[in-house]
Short mmCIF file of C-alpha atoms and ligand atoms in Angstrom, two decimals:
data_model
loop_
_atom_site.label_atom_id
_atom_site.label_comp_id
_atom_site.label_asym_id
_atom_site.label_seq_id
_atom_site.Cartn_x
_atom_site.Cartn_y
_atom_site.Cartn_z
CA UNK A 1 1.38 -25.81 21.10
CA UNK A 2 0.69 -21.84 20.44
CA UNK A 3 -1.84 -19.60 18.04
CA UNK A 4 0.68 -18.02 15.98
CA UNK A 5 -0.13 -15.71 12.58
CA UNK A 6 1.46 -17.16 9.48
CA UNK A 7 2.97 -14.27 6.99
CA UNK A 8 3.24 -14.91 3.59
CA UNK A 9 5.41 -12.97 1.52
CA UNK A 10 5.37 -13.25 -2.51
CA UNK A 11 7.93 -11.80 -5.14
CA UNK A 12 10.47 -11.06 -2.39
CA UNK A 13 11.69 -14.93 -3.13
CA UNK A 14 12.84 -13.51 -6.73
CA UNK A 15 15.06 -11.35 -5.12
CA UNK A 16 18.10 -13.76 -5.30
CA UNK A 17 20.88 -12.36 -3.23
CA UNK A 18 18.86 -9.69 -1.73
CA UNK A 19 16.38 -11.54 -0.87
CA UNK A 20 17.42 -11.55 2.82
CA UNK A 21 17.72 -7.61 2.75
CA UNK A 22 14.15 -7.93 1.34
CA UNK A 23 12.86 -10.29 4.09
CA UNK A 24 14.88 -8.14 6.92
CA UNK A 25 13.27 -5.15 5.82
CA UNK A 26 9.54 -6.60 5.94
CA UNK A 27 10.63 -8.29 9.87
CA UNK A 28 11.29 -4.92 10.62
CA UNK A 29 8.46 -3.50 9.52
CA UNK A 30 5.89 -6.22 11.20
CA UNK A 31 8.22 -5.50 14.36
CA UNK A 32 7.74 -1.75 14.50
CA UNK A 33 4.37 -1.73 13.69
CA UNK A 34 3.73 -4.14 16.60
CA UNK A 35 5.89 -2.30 18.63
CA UNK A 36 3.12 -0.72 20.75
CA UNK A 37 2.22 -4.47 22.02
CA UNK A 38 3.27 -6.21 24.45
CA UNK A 39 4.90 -9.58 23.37
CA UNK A 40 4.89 -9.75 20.02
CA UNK A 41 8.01 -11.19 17.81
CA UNK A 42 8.74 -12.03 14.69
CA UNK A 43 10.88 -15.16 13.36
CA UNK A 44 11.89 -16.53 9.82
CA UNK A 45 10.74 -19.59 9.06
CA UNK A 46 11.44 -21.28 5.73
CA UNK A 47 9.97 -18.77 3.52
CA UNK A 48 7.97 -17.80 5.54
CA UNK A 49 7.63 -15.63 8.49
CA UNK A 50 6.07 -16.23 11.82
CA UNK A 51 4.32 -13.66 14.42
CA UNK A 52 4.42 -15.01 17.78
CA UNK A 53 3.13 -13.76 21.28
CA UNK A 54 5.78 -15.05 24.06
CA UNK A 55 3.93 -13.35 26.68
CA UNK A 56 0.33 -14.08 26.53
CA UNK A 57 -2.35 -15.44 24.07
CA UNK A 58 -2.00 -14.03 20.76
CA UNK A 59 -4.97 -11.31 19.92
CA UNK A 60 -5.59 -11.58 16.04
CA UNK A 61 -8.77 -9.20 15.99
CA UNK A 62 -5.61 -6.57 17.10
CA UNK A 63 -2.26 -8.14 15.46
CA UNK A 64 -4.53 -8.97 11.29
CA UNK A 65 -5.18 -5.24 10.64
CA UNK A 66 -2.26 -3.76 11.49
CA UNK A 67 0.00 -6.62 9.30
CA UNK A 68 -2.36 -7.08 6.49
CA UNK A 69 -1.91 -3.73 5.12
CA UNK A 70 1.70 -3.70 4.93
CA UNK A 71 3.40 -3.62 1.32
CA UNK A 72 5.19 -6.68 0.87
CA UNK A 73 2.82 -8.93 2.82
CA UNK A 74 0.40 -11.43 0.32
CA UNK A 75 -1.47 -12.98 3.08
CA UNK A 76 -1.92 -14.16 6.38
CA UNK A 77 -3.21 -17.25 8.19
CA UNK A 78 -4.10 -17.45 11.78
CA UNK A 79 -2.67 -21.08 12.88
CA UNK A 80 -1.62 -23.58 15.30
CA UNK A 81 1.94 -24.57 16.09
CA UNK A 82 3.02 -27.27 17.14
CA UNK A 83 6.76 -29.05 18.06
CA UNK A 84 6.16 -32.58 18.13
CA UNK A 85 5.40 -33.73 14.36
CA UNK A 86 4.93 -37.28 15.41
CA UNK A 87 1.41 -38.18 13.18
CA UNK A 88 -0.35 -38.73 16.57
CA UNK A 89 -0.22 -35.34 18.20
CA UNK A 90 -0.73 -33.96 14.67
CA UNK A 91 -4.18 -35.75 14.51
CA UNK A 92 -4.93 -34.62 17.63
CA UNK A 93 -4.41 -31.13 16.99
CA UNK A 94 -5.87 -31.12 13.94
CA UNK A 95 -8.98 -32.24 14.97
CA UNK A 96 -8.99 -29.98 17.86
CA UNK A 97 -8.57 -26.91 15.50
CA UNK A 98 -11.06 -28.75 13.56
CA UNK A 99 -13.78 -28.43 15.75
CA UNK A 100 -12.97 -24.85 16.72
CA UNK A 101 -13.27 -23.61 13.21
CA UNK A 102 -16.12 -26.11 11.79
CA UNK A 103 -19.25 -25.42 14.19
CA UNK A 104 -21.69 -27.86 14.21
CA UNK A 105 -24.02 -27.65 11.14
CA UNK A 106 -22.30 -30.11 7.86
CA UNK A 107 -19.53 -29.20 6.22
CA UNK A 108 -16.92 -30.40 3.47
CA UNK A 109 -13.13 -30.25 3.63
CA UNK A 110 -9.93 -32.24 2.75
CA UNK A 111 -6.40 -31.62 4.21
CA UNK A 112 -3.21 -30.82 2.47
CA UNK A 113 0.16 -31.05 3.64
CA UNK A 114 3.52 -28.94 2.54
CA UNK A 115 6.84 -30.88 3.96
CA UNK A 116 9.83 -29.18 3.81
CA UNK A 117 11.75 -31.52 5.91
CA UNK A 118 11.74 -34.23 3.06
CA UNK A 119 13.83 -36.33 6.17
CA UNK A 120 10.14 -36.70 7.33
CA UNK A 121 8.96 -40.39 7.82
CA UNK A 122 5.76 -39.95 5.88
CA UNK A 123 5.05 -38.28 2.27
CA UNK A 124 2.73 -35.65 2.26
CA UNK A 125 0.27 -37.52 0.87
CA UNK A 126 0.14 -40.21 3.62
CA UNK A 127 0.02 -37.29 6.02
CA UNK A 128 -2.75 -35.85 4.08
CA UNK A 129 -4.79 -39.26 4.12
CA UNK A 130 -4.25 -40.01 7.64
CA UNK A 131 -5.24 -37.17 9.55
CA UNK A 132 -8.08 -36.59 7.29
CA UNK A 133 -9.23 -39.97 8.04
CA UNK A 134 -9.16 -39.43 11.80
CA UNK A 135 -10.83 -36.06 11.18
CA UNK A 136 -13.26 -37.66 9.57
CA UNK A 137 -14.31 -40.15 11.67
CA UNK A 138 -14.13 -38.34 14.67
CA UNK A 139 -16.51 -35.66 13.94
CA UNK A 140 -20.09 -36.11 12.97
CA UNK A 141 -20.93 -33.59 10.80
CA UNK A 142 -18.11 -33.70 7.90
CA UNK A 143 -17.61 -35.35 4.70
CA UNK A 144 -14.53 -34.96 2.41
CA UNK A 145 -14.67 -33.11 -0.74
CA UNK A 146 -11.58 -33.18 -2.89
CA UNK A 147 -12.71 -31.18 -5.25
CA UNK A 148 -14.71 -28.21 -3.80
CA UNK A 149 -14.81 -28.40 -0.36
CA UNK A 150 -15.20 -25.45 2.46
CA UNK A 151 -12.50 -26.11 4.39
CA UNK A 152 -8.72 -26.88 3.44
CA UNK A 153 -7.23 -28.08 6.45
CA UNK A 154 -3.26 -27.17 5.63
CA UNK A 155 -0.74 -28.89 7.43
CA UNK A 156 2.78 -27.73 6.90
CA UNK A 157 5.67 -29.52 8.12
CA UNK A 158 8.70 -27.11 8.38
CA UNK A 159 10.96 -26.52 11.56
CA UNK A 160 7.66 -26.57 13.69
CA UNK A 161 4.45 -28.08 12.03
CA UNK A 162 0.93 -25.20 11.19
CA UNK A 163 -2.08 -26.35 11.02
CA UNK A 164 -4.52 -23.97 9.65
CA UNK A 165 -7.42 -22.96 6.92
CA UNK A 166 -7.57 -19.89 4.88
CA UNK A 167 -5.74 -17.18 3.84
CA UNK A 168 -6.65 -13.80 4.66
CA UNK A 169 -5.43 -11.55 2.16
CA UNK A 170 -2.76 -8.94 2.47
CA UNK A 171 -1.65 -5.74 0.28
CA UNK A 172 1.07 -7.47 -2.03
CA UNK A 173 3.86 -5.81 -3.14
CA UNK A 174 7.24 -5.27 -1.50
CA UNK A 175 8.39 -4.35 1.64
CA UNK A 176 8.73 -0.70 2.39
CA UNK A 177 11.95 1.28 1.41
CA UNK A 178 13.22 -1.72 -0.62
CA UNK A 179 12.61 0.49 -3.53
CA UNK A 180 13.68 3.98 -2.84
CA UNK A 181 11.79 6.98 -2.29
CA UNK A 182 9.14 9.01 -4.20
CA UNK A 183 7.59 12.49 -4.13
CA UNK A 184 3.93 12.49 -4.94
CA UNK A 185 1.93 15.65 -6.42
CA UNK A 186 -1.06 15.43 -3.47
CA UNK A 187 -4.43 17.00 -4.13
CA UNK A 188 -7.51 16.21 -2.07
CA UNK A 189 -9.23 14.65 -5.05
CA UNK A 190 -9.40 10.81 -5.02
CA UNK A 191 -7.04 10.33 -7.78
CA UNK A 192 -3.29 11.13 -5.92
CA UNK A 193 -3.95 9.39 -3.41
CA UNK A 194 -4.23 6.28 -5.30
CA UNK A 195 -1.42 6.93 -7.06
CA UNK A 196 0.40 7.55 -3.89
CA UNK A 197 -0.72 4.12 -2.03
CA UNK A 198 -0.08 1.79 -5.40
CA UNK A 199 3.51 3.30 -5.87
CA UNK A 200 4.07 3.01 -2.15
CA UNK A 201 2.87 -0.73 -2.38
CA UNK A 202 5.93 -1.51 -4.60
CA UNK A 203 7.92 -0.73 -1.59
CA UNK A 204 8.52 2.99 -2.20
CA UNK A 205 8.80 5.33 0.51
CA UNK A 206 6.84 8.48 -0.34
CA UNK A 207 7.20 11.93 0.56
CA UNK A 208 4.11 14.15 -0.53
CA UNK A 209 3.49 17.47 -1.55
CA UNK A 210 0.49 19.45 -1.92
CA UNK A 211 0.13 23.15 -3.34
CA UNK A 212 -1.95 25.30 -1.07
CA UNK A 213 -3.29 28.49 -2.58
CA UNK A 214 -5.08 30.77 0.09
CA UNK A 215 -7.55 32.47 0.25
CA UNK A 216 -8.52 30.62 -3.34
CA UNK A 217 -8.20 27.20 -1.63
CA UNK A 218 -9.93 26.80 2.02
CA UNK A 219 -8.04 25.66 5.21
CA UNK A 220 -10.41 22.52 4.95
CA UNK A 221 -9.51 21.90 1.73
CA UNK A 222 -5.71 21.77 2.89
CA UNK A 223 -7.02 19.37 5.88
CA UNK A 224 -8.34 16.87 3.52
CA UNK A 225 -5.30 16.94 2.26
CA UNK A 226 -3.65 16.32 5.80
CA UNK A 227 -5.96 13.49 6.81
CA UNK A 228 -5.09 11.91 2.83
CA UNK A 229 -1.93 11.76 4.10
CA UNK A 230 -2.45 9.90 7.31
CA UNK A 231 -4.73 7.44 6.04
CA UNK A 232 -1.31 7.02 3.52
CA UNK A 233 0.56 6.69 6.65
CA UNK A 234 -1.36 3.62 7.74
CA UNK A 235 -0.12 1.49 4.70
CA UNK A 236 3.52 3.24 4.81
CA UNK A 237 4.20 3.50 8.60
CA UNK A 238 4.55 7.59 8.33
CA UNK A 239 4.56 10.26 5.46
CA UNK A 240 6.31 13.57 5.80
CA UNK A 241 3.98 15.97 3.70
CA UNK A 242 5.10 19.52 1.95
CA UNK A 243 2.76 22.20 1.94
CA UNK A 244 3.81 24.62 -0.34
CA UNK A 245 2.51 28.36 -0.09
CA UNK A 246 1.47 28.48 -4.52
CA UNK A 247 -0.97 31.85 -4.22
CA UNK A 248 1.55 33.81 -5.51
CA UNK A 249 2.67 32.20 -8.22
CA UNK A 250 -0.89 30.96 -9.43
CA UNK A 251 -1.68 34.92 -9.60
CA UNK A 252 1.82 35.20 -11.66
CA UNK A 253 0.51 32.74 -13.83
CA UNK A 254 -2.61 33.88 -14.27
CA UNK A 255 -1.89 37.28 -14.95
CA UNK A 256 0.66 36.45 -17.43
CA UNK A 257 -0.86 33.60 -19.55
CA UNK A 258 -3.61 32.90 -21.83
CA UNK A 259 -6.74 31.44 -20.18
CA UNK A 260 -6.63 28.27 -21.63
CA UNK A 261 -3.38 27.54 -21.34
CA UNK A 262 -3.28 28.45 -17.53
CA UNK A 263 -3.32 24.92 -16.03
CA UNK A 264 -0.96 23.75 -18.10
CA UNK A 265 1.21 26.30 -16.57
CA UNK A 266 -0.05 25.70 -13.42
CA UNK A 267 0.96 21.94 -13.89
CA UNK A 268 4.56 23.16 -14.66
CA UNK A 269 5.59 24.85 -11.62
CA UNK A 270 4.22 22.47 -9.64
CA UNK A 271 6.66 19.98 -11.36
CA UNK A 272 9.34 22.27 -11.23
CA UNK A 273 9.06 22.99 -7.58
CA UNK A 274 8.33 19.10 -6.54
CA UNK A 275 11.56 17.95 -9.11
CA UNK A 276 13.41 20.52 -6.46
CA UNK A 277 11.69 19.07 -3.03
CA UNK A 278 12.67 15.70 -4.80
CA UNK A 279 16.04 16.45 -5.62
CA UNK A 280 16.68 17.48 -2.02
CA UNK A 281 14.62 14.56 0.02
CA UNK A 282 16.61 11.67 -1.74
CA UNK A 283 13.81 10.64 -4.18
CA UNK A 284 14.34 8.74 -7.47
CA UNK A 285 11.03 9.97 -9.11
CA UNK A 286 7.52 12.41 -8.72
CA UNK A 287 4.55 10.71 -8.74
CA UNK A 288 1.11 12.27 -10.13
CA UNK A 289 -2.06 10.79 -10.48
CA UNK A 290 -2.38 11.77 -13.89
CA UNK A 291 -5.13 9.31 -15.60
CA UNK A 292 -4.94 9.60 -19.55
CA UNK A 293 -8.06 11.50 -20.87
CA UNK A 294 -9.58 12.56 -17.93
CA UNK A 295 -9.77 16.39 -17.98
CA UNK A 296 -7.86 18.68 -20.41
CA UNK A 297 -4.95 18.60 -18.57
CA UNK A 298 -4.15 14.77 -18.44
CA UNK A 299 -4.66 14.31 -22.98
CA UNK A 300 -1.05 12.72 -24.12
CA UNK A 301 0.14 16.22 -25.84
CA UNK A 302 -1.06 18.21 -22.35
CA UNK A 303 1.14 15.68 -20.58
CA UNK A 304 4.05 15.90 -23.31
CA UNK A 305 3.88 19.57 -22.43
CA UNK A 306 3.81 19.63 -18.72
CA UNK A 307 6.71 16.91 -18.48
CA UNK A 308 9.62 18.78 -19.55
CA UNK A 309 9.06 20.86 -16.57
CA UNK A 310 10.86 18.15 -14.25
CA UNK A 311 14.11 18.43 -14.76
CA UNK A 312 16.00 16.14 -12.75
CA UNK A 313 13.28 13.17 -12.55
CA UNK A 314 11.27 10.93 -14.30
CA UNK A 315 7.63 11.57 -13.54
CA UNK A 316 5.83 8.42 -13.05
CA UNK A 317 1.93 8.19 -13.68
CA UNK A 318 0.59 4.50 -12.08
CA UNK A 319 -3.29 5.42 -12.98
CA UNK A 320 -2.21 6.49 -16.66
CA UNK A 321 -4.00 3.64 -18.09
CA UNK A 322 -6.75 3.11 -15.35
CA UNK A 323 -10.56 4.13 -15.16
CA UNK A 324 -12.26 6.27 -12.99
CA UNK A 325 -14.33 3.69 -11.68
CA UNK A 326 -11.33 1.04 -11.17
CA UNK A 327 -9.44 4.32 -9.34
CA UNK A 328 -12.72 5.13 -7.10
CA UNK A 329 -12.57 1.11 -6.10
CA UNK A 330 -8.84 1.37 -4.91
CA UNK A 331 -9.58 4.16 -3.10
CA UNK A 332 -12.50 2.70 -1.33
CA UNK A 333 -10.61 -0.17 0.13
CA UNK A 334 -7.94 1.63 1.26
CA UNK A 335 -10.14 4.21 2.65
CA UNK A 336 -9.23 7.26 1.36
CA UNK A 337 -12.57 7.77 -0.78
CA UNK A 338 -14.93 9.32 1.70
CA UNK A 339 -11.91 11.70 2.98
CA UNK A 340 -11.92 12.69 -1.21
CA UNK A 341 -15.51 13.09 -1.46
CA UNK A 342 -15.50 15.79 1.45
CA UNK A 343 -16.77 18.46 0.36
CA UNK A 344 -15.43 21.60 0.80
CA UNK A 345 -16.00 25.02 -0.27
CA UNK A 346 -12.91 27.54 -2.01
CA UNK A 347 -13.71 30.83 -2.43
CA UNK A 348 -13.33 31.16 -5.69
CA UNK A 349 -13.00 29.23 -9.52
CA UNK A 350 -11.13 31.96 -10.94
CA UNK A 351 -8.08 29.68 -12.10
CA UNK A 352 -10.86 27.45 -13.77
CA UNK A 353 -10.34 27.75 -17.30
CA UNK A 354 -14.17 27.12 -19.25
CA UNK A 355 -12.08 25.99 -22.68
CA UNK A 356 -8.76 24.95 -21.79
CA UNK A 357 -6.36 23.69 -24.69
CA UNK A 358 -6.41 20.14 -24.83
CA UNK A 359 -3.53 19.84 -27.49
CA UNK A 360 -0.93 22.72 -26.14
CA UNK A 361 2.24 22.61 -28.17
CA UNK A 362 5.03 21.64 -25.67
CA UNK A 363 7.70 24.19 -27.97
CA UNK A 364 4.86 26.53 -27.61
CA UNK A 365 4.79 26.14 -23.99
CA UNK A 366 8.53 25.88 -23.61
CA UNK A 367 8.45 28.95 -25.30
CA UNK A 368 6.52 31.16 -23.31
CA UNK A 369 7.52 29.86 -19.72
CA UNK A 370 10.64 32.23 -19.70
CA UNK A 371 8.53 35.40 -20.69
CA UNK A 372 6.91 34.50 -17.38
CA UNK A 373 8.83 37.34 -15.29
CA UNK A 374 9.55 36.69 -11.83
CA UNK A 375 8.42 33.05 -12.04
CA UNK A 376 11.40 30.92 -10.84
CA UNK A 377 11.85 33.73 -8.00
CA UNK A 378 8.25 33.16 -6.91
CA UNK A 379 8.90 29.18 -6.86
CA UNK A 380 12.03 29.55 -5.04
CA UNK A 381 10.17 31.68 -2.22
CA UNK A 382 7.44 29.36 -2.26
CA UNK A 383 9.55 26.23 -1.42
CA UNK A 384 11.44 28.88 1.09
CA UNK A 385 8.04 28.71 2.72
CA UNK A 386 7.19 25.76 2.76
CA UNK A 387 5.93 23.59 5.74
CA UNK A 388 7.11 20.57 6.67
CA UNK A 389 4.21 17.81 8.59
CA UNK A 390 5.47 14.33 9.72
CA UNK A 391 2.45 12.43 9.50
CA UNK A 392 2.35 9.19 11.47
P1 ATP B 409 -6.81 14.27 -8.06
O1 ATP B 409 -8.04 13.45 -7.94
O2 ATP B 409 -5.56 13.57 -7.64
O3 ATP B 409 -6.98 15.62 -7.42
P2 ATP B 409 -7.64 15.31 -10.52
O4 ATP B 409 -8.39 14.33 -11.31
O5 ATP B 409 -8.38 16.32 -9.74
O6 ATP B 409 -6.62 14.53 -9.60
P3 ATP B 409 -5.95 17.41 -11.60
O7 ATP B 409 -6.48 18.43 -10.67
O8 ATP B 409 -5.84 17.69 -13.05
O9 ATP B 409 -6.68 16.00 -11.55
O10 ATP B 409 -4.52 17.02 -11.08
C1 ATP B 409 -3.75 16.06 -11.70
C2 ATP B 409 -2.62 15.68 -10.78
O11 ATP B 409 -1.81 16.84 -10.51
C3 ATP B 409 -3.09 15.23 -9.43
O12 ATP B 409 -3.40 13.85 -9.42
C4 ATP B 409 -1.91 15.55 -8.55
O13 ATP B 409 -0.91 14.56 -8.71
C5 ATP B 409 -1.42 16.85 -9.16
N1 ATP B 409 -2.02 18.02 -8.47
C6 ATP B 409 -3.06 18.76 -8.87
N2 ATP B 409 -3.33 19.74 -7.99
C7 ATP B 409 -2.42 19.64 -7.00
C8 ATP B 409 -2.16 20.35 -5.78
N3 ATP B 409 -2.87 21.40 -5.41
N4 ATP B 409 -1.13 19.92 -5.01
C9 ATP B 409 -0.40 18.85 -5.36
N5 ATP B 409 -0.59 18.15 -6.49
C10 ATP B 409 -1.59 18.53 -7.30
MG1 MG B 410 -7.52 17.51 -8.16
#
């Protein structure tokens, strides 16, 4: 008999024949992550897998954290395992873990079993019945409660037998790198960063990119930006960020285009130059975190008319149809809100358009980018410049 940790994993089932890619890639995951630790191993186990320490007690207030927040993981459950199935050294066990987890004032709960060896002498109902019977009268202070109880005493029956209650939840998903690669548009606002941990939570491996206009935009502003990305890191096991030098070709821009049509611009090369980081780091699409509405740049006919700028990938917006409030949420539990909120100070709003066009004309737009002189030299120097952080 050993504590163990119990990994659920959802969709990956669906996966047919690569399911076992699917589940390979999420052992590996758990494995590197734990890697640090002394001990620690991972096994398949019908469906599911199984953390194990072979050298010492397992630590869960160390080993929950780090697995819970890894895409492709639903949930978790610290449990008992156990060899011998025989129903007597279940009830024992059960009503060991039982008065562990109970404490002593009254409380409600009712087993339930999962068998997945259906050679098993006993259904799971009789299993069910009979070590909730001995639970029951062996401790003083519970009563069963089919219905609503507070404690579901699980007993699965698969190679080994578990014994556990409650599910701790994990980030859903898939299993990092199972679904290609992404370059995400990175600001220090709280938006991108949302954007950046929901894609990444459908198994994509991101690369990000922020735009970093000195002496306009401050050094702590571009730190924010840094420490965004490591918090990222922390769901995605490491982030490799681009920070490219944009001064120069926001002051193109803004000498050479009508106020209010200046972000749009803006929003342009930014797509142009990330479509080219993209095209070059492997990725399959840009990520912004573009929410539909919210400021004059993000209206359907300003996003119609910054789009066209990528030319070699779709640009995918996950917040598109999302709230601020429902954003600010996400961002609070995976804790890159209060790195967004930061404040910090840039020199100067001189980019800041007070009326800009909510309704640009994309042929409009298409139509002036070219009279832009210099422009595509200016990008290409830009990503010439451009420095390269692993973030772990
Ligand atoms: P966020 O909260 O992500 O900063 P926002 O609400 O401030 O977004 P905008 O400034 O209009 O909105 O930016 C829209 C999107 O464009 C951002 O979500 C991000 O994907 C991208 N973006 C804007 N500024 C930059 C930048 N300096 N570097 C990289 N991407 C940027
Ligand atoms: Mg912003």
């Amino acid at each position: 008999m050993r504590n163990v940790l119990l990994v659920k994993y959802g969709e990956i089932a669906m996966r047919g024949k690569n399911r076992y890619l699917v589940e390979n890639r999420l052992i590996r995951t758990i494995i590197e992550r734990l890697e640090p630790y002394e001990g620690y191993r991972v096994y398949k186990e019908q469906g599911r897998l199984l953390v194990v320490n072979e050298l010492h007690e397992f630590d869960y207030e160390l080993v929950i954290p780090l697995v819970t927040v890894l895409p492709g993981v639903t949930a978790v459950c610290p449990c008992v395992e156990t060899e011998d199935q025989s129903l007597e050294n279940l009830r024992n066990i059960a009503l060991d873990y039982c008065r562990g987890r109970f404490g002593e004032a009254p409380v409600t709960f009712k087993c339930e079993t999962k068998r997945s060896d259906k050679k098993y002498p006993h259904t799971s109902r009789e299993v069910s019945a009979d070590i909730g019977g001995y639970i029951l009268h062996s401790m003083d202070n519970v009563s069963v409660d089919v219905h609503d109880p507070d404690f579901v005493v699980m007993i699965e029956l698969r190679n080994n037998a578990y014994i556990y209650t409650g599910l701790i939840e994990g980030c859903g998903g898939l299993p990092m790198g199972t679904s290609g690669k992404a370059t995400l548009l990175m600001s220090g606002g709280i938006d991108s960063p949302v954007a950046g941990y929901l894609t990444a939570r459908r198994g994509v491996e991101i690369e990000a990119v922020y735009f970093d206009s000195p002496p306009y935009t401050s050094e702590r502003a571009k730190q924010k930006v840094i420490d965004l990305a490591q918090r990222l890191a922390v769901f995605t096991g490491g982030i490799r960020l681009h920070i490219v030098p944009f001064t120069e070709t926001q002051l193109k821009i803004y000498d050479s285009v009508p106020p209010e049509k200046m972000t749009i611009f803006l929003k342009r090369a930014m797509l142009k130059a990330a479509d080219m980081i993209a095209l070059k780091n492997g990725s399959q699409c840009l990520v912004t975190g573009d929410s539909i509405g919210q400021v004059a740049s993000q209206t359907l006919q300003a996003i119609n008319a910054i789009d066209s700028a990528a030319q070699n990938f779709v640009v995918l917006r996950p917040l598109c149809a999302m709230d601020k409030q429902e954003i600010v949420d996400i961002a609070r539990k995976i804790g890159t809100y209060e790195i967004s909120i930061r404040p910090y100070e840039d020199c100067c709003t001189v980019f800041v358009a007070k009326h800009p066009e909510t309704k640009p004309k994309k042929s409009i737009i298409e139509a002036m980018e070219p009279k832009i002189e210099g422009l595509d030299a200016l990008l290409a120097a830009a990503l010439e410049n451009t420095r390269v952080l692993d973030l772990k």
